[in-house]
XYZ file of C-alpha atoms in Angstrom:
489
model
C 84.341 -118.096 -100.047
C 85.153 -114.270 -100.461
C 82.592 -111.694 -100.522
C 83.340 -108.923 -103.145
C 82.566 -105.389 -102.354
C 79.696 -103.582 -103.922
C 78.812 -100.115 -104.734
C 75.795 -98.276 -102.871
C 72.919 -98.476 -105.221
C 69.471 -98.585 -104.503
C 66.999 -101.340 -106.293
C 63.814 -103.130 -105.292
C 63.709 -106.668 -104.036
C 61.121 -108.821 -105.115
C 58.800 -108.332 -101.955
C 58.672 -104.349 -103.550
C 61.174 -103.137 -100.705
C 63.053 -100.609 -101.428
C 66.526 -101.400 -99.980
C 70.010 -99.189 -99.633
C 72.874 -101.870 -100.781
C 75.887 -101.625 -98.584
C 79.175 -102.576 -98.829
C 80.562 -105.493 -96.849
C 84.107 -105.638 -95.433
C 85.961 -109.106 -97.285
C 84.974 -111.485 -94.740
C 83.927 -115.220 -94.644
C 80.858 -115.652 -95.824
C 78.704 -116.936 -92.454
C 74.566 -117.240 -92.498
C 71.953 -115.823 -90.251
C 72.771 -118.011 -87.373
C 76.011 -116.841 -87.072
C 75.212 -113.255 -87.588
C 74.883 -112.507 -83.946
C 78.794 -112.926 -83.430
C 79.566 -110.093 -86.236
C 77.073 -107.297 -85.389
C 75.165 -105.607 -83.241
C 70.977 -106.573 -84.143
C 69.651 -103.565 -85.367
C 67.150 -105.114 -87.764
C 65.854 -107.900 -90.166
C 68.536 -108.641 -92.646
C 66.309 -109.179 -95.982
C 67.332 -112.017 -98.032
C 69.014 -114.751 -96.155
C 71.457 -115.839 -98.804
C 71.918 -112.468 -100.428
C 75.558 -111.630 -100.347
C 74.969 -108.510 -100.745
C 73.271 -108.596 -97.004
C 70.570 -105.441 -98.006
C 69.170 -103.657 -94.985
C 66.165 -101.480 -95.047
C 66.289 -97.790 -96.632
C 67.454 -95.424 -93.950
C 68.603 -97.681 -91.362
C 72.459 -98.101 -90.123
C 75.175 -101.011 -90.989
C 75.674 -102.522 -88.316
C 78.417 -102.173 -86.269
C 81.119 -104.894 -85.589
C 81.779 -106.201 -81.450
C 84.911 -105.701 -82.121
C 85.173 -101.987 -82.922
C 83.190 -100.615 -79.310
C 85.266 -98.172 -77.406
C 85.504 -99.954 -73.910
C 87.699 -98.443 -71.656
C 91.005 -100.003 -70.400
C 90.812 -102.955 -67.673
C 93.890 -101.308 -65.596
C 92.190 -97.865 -65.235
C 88.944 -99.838 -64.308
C 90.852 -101.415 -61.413
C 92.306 -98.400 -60.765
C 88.966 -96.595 -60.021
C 87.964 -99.932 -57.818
C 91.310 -99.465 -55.675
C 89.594 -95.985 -55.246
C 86.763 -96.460 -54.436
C 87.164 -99.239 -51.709
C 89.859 -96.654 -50.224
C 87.185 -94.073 -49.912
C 84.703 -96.986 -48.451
C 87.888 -97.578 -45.818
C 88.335 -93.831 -44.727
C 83.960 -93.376 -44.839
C 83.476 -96.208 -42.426
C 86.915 -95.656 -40.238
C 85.797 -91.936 -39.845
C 82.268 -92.808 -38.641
C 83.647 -95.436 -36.257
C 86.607 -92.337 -34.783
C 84.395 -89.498 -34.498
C 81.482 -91.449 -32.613
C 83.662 -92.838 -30.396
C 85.814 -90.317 -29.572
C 85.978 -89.359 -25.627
C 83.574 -86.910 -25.073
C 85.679 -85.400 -22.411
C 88.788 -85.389 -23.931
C 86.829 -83.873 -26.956
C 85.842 -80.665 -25.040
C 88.893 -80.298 -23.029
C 91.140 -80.219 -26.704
C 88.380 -77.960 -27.878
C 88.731 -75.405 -24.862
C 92.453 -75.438 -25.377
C 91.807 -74.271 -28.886
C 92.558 -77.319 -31.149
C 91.286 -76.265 -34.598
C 90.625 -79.758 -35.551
C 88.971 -81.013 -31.884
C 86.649 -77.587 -32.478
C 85.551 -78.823 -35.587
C 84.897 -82.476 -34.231
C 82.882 -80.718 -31.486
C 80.905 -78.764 -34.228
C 79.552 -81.829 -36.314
C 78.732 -83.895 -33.203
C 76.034 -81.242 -32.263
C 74.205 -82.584 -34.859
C 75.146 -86.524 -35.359
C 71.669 -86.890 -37.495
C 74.054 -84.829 -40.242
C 77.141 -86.421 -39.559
C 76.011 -89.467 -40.042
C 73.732 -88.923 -42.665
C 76.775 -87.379 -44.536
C 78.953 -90.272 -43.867
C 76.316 -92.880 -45.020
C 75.797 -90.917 -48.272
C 79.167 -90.799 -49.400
C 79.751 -94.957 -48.072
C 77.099 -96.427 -49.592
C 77.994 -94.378 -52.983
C 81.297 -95.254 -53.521
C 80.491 -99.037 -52.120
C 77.448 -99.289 -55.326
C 79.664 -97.745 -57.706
C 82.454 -100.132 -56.611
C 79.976 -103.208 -57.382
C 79.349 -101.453 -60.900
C 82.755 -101.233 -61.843
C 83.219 -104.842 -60.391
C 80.739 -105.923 -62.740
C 81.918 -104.552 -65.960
C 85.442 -105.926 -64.812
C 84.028 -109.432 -64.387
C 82.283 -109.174 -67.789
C 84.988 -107.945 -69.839
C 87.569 -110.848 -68.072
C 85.322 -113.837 -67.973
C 81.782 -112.831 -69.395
C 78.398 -112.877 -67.388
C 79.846 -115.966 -65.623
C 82.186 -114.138 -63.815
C 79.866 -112.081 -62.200
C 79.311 -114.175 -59.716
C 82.225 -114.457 -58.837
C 83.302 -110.854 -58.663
C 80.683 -110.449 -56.300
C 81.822 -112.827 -53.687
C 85.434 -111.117 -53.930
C 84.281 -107.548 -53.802
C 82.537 -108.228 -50.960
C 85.248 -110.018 -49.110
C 87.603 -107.398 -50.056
C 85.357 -104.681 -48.683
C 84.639 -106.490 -44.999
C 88.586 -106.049 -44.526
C 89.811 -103.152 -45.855
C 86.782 -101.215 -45.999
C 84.889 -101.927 -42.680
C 87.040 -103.988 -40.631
C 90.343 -102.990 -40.831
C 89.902 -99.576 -40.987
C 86.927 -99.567 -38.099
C 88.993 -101.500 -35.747
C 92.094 -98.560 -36.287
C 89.565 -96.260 -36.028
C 88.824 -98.205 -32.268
C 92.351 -98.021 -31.195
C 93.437 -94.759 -32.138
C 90.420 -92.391 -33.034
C 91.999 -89.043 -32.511
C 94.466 -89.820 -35.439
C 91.578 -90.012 -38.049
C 89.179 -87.753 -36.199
C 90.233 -84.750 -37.208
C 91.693 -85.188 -40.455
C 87.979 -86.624 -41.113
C 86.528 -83.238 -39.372
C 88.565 -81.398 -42.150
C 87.512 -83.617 -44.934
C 83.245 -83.276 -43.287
C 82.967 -79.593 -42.533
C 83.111 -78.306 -46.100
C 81.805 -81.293 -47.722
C 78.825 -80.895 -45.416
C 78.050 -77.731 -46.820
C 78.500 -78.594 -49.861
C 75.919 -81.297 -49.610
C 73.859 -80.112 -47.603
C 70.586 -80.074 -49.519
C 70.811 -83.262 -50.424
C 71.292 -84.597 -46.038
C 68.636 -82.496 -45.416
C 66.345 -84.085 -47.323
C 67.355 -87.670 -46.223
C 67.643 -86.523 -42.647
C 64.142 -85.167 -43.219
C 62.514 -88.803 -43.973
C 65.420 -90.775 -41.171
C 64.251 -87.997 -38.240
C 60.551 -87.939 -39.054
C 60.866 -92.055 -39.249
C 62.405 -91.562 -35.518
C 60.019 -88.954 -33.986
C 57.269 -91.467 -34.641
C 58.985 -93.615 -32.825
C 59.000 -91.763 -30.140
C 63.195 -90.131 -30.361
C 64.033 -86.585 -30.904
C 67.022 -86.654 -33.036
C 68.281 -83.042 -31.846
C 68.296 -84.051 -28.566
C 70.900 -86.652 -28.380
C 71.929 -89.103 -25.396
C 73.033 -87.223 -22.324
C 76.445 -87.166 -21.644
C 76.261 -86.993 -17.453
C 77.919 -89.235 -15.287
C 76.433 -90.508 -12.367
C 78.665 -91.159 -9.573
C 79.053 -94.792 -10.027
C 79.990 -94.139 -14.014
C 82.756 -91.919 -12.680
C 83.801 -93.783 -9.942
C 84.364 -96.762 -12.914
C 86.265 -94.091 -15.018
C 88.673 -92.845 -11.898
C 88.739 -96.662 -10.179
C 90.072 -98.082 -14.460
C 92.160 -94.541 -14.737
C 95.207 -97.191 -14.025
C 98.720 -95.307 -14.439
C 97.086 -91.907 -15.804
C 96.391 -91.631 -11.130
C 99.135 -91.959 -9.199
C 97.586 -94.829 -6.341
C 96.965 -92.263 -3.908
C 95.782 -89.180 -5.966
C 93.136 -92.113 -7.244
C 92.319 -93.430 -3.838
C 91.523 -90.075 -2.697
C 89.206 -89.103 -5.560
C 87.022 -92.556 -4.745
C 86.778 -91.748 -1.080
C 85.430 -87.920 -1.799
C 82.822 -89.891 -4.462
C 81.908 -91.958 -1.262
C 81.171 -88.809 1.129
C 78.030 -88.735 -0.897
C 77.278 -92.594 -0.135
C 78.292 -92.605 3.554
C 76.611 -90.954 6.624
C 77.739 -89.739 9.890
C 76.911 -92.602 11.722
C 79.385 -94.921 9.464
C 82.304 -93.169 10.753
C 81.163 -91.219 14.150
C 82.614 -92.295 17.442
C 80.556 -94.560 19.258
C 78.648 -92.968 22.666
C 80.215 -95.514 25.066
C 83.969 -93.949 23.567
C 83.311 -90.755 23.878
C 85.711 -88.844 25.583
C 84.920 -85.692 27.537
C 84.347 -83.651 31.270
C 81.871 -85.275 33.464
C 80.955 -82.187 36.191
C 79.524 -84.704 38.479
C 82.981 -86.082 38.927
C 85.737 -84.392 41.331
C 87.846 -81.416 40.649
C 90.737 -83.622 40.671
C 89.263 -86.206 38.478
C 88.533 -83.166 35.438
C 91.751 -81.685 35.885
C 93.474 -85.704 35.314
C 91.432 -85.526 32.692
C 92.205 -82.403 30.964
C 96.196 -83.360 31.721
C 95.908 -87.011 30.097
C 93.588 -86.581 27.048
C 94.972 -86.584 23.431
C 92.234 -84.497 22.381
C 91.475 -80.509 21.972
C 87.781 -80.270 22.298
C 85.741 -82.529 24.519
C 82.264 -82.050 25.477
C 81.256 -80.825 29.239
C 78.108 -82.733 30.123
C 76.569 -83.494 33.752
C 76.256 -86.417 34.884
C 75.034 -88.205 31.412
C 76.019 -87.367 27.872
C 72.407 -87.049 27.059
C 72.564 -83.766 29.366
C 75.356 -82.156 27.362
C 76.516 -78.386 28.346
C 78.777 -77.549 25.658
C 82.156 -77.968 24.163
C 85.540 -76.772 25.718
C 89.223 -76.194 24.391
C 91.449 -77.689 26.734
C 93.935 -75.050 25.917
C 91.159 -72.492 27.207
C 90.738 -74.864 30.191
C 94.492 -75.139 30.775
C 94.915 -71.221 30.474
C 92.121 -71.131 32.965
C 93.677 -72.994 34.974
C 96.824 -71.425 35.609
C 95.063 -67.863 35.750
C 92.439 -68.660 38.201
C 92.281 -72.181 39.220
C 90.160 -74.612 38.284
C 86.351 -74.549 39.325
C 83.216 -76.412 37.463
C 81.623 -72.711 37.364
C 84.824 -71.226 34.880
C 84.071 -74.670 33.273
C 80.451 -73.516 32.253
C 81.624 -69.964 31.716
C 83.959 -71.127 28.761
C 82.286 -73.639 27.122
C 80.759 -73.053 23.768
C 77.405 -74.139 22.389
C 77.464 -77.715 20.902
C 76.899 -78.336 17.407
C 74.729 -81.077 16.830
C 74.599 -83.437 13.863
C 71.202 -85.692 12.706
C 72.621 -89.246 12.392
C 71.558 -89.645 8.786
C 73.392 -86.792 7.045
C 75.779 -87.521 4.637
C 79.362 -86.866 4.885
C 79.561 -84.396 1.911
C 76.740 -82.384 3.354
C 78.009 -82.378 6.719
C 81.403 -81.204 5.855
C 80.062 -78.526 4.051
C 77.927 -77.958 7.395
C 80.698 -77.792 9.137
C 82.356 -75.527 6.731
C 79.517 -72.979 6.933
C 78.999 -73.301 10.820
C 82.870 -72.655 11.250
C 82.193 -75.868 13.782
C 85.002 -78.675 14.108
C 83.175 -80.559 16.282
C 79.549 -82.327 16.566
C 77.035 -84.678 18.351
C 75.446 -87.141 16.461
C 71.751 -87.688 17.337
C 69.098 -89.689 16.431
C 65.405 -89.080 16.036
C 64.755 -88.565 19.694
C 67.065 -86.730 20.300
C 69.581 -89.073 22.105
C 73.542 -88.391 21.918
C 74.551 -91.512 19.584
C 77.865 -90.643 19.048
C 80.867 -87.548 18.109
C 81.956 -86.670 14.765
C 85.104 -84.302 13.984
C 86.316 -82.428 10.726
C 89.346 -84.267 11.424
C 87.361 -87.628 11.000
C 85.834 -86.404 7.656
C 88.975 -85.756 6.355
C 90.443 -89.012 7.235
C 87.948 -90.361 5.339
C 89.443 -88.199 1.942
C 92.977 -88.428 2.581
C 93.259 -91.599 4.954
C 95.019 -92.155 8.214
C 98.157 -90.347 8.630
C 99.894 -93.326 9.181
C 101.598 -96.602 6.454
C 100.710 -99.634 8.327
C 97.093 -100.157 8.326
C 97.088 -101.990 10.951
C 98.911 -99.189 13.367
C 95.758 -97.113 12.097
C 92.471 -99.035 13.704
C 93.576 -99.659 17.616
C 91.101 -102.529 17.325
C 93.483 -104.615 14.998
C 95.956 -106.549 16.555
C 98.759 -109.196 14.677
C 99.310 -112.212 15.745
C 102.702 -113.895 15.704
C 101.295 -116.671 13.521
C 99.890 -114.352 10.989
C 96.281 -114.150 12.009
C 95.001 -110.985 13.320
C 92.948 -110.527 16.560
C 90.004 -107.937 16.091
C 88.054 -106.547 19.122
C 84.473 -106.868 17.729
C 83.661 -103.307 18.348
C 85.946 -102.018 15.053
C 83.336 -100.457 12.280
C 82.742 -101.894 9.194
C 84.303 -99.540 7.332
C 87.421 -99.689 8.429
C 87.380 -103.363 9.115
C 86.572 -103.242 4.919
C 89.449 -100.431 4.698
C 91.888 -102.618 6.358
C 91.234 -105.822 5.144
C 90.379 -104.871 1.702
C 86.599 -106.758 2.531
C 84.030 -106.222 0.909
C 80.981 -106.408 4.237
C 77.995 -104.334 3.325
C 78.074 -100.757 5.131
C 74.151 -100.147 4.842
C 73.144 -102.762 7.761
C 75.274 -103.136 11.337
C 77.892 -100.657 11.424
C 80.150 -102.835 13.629
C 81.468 -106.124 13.177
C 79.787 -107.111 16.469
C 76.413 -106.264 15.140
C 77.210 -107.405 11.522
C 78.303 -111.272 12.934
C 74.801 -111.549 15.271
C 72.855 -110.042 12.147
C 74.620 -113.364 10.096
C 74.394 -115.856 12.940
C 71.093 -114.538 14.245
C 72.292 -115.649 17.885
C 75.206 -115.251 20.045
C 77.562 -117.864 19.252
C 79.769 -119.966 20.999
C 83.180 -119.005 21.738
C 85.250 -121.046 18.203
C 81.950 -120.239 16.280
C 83.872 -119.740 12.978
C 82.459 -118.513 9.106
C 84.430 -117.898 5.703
C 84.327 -114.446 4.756
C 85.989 -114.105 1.817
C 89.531 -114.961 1.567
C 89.347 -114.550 5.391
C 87.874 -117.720 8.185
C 86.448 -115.514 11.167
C 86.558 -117.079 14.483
C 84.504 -115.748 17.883
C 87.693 -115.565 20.421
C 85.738 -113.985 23.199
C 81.711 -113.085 23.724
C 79.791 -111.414 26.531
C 76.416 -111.799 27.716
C 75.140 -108.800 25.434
C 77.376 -109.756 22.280
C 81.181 -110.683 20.806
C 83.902 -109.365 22.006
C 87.021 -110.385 20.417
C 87.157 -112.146 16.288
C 90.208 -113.507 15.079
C 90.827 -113.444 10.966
C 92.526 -116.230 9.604
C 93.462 -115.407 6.208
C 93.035 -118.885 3.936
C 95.869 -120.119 1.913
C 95.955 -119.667 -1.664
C 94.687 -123.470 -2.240
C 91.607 -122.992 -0.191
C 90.308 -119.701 -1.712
């Protein structure tokens, strides 16, 4: 059945309400239970089976479902799109410019890189940066999930909502946080400073509004104990930077690298790890003939030995043999000139480290010194030449033509008199024997065995079987190192 239109006119109903009588548009007629469908409840219609459908004086037709002014689904998926891109480059940029190398950082900034400079500038104060970032992510992620709501309701209805919720979030782990954060892991100078450009102005133009969440997030911290202006410290301790030089891989050339780790180990190492031992000491014995100092002075492969009487305990001083050998040939050779033209010796406590003592050594203007212990005992020599060995290695390829205590074997194993150092049996070898116990081999095997072993006394080491050759009364004498096929390591 058709509704006809009526006129406006105003008349009373038979309750005594005065109603406004409205016009309907020519539509099925439908009752009160279907009413819902067609308008918008904005009051009691009066009289259920009035056609006329009055409303009460002063109040507003209702207004169709159909006639609302939604806007478009494309531009709402548009906006989305957006939105999640923004989410992608907020989250990306936090994960670049937190993990960018510190190092690197202030070396591009020194240079004058306009974009490292302002990197440098926001990380003084992360609490900002990141308070900045977070703002700006978590908006644009809520006002995604509003838009994904209002997209799920005008496709499928509050049942789709749901639905859209579970796919917005899905979408937003990959291309928001993971995708973008793992890029941001790989390459985070790339995004770094496009982000700084993007930060710097848009952190003063929010400013007021981080400082006041930085103002709850730092006092929240400084209860806890955390100063949020301080921030971590960004020293290195040796063994950080020996990691960072040791995993520099092709950035070192092999050598340029092995010499940086062996100037981090002066600090480590002492004098006594790389001294020559007192019974190999090398020098002028005055108790002994004229003839027996001047073979002595003709046959050694050294330029400074020390003059001592009798003992090495009783040391004079140290000579030049080309002083001695000048000497010599001016005015003969006599124990007295001897005295005359040695110089004071330079002695070294047995504990000092090898950085220290090669800046000792460059202060004294000394080249040569006597290690001794704490009672004063000669326990060894130490040369500038041997601290520099240490830096730059042996001027020599073949390890083995290095150490004279390293002999090869025609069958591959090497025969090692007992006496070599643990250092440069671990130097040679590539071991890995601790340096901070016996400083020989000798004393490092009777430390492990706790006896004197047998001669064919052998141990695993390693990738190496070690086998006692030769032993004396007071310890071993001769070790030879098997190294163990690749089936038995």
């Amino acid at each position: 059945m058709m509704v006809r239109t009526l006129d406006p006119r105003r008349r009373q109903t038979k309750r005594g309400h005065f109603v406004q009588s409205i016009g309907m548009m020519d539509r099925p007629a439908c009752d009160l239970a279907s009413a819902p469908n067609w308008y918008l409840d904005k009051g009691p219609l009066v009289g259920r089976a009035d056609p006329s459908l009055e409303w009460p004086i002063g109040r507003e037709a209702p207004i169709p479902r159909s006639s609302v002014n939604e806007p478009p689904l494309l531009g709402l998926f548009i906006a989305l799109l957006v939105l999640i891109a923004l989410s992608g480059f907020f989250s990306g940029s936090e994960t670049a410019l937190l993990t960018f190398n510190r190092y690197r950082l202030k070396h591009l900034a020194e240079g004058g890189h306009r974009g490292a400079r302002l990197v440098h500038r926001l990380l003084e104060r992360p609490d900002r940066l990141i308070g900045l970032i977070l703002l700006g992510n978590n908006f644009v992620n809520i006002m995604a999930s509003s838009l994904a709501t209002v997209i799920a309701i005008g496709i499928g209805g509050e049942a789709a909502i749901g639905i859209a919720a579970g796919l917005l979030t899905l979408v937003i782990l990959i291309f928001a946080e993971v995708a973008p954060k793992t890029y941001a892991t790989l390459y985070p100078e790339r995004l770094a400073f496009i982000a700084a450009y993007v930060y710097a102005p848009l952190l003063r133009l929010l400013y007021p509004v981080v400082w006041f969440v930085n103002l709850f997030a730092n006092s929240l911290l400084r209860l806890a104990g955390v100063i949020p202006q301080g921030g971590a410290s960004t020293d290195l301790s040796r063994e950080e930077l020996r990691t960072i030089v040791s995993e520099s891989g092709a950035m070192l050339p092999e050598r340029s690298r092995s010499m940086l780790l062996a100037i981090l180990d002066l600090e480590q190492a002492t004098v006594e790890d790389i001294m020559i031992p007192r019974n190999e000491i090398e020098g002028i014995d005055l108790a002994d003939s004229e003839d027996e100092i001047l073979q002595t002075l003709r046959t050694t492969s050294y330029t400074r030995l020390p003059l001592y009487e009798g003992s090495i305990d009783t040391v004079i001083g140290i000579i030049h043999t080309r002083n001695a050998l000048h000497m010599l040939l001016d005015h003969g050779l006599d124990k007295a000139s001897l005295r005359a033209i040695a110089k004071e010796p330079y002695f070294v406590p047995e504990e000092t480290r090898l950085y220290q003592q090669l800046l000792n050594f460059q202060r004294m203007r000394q080249q040569i010194g006597l290690v001794v212990d704490e009672y004063g005992d000669v326990k060894g020599l130490i040369t500038m030449t041997d601290l520099l060995e240490e830096i730059i290695g042996e001027f020599t390829t073949d390890p083995f033509d290095v150490f004279a205590e390293i002999h090869r074997a025609e069958d591959g194993s090497l025969l090692v008199d007992a006496a070599i150092s643990v250092r440069d049996l671990n130097r040679a070898l590539h071991l890995n024997l601790p340096t901070d116990g016996p400083k020989t081999l000798n004393g490092w095997l009777l430390e492990y065995l706790e006896t004197i072993p047998e001669p064919g006394t052998s141990i695993r080491l390693g990738n190496h079987a070690l086998e006692v050759v030769q032993t004396a009364e007071s310890g071993i004498k001769t070790v030879k190192i098997i190294p163990l096929p690749p089936a038995e390591r």
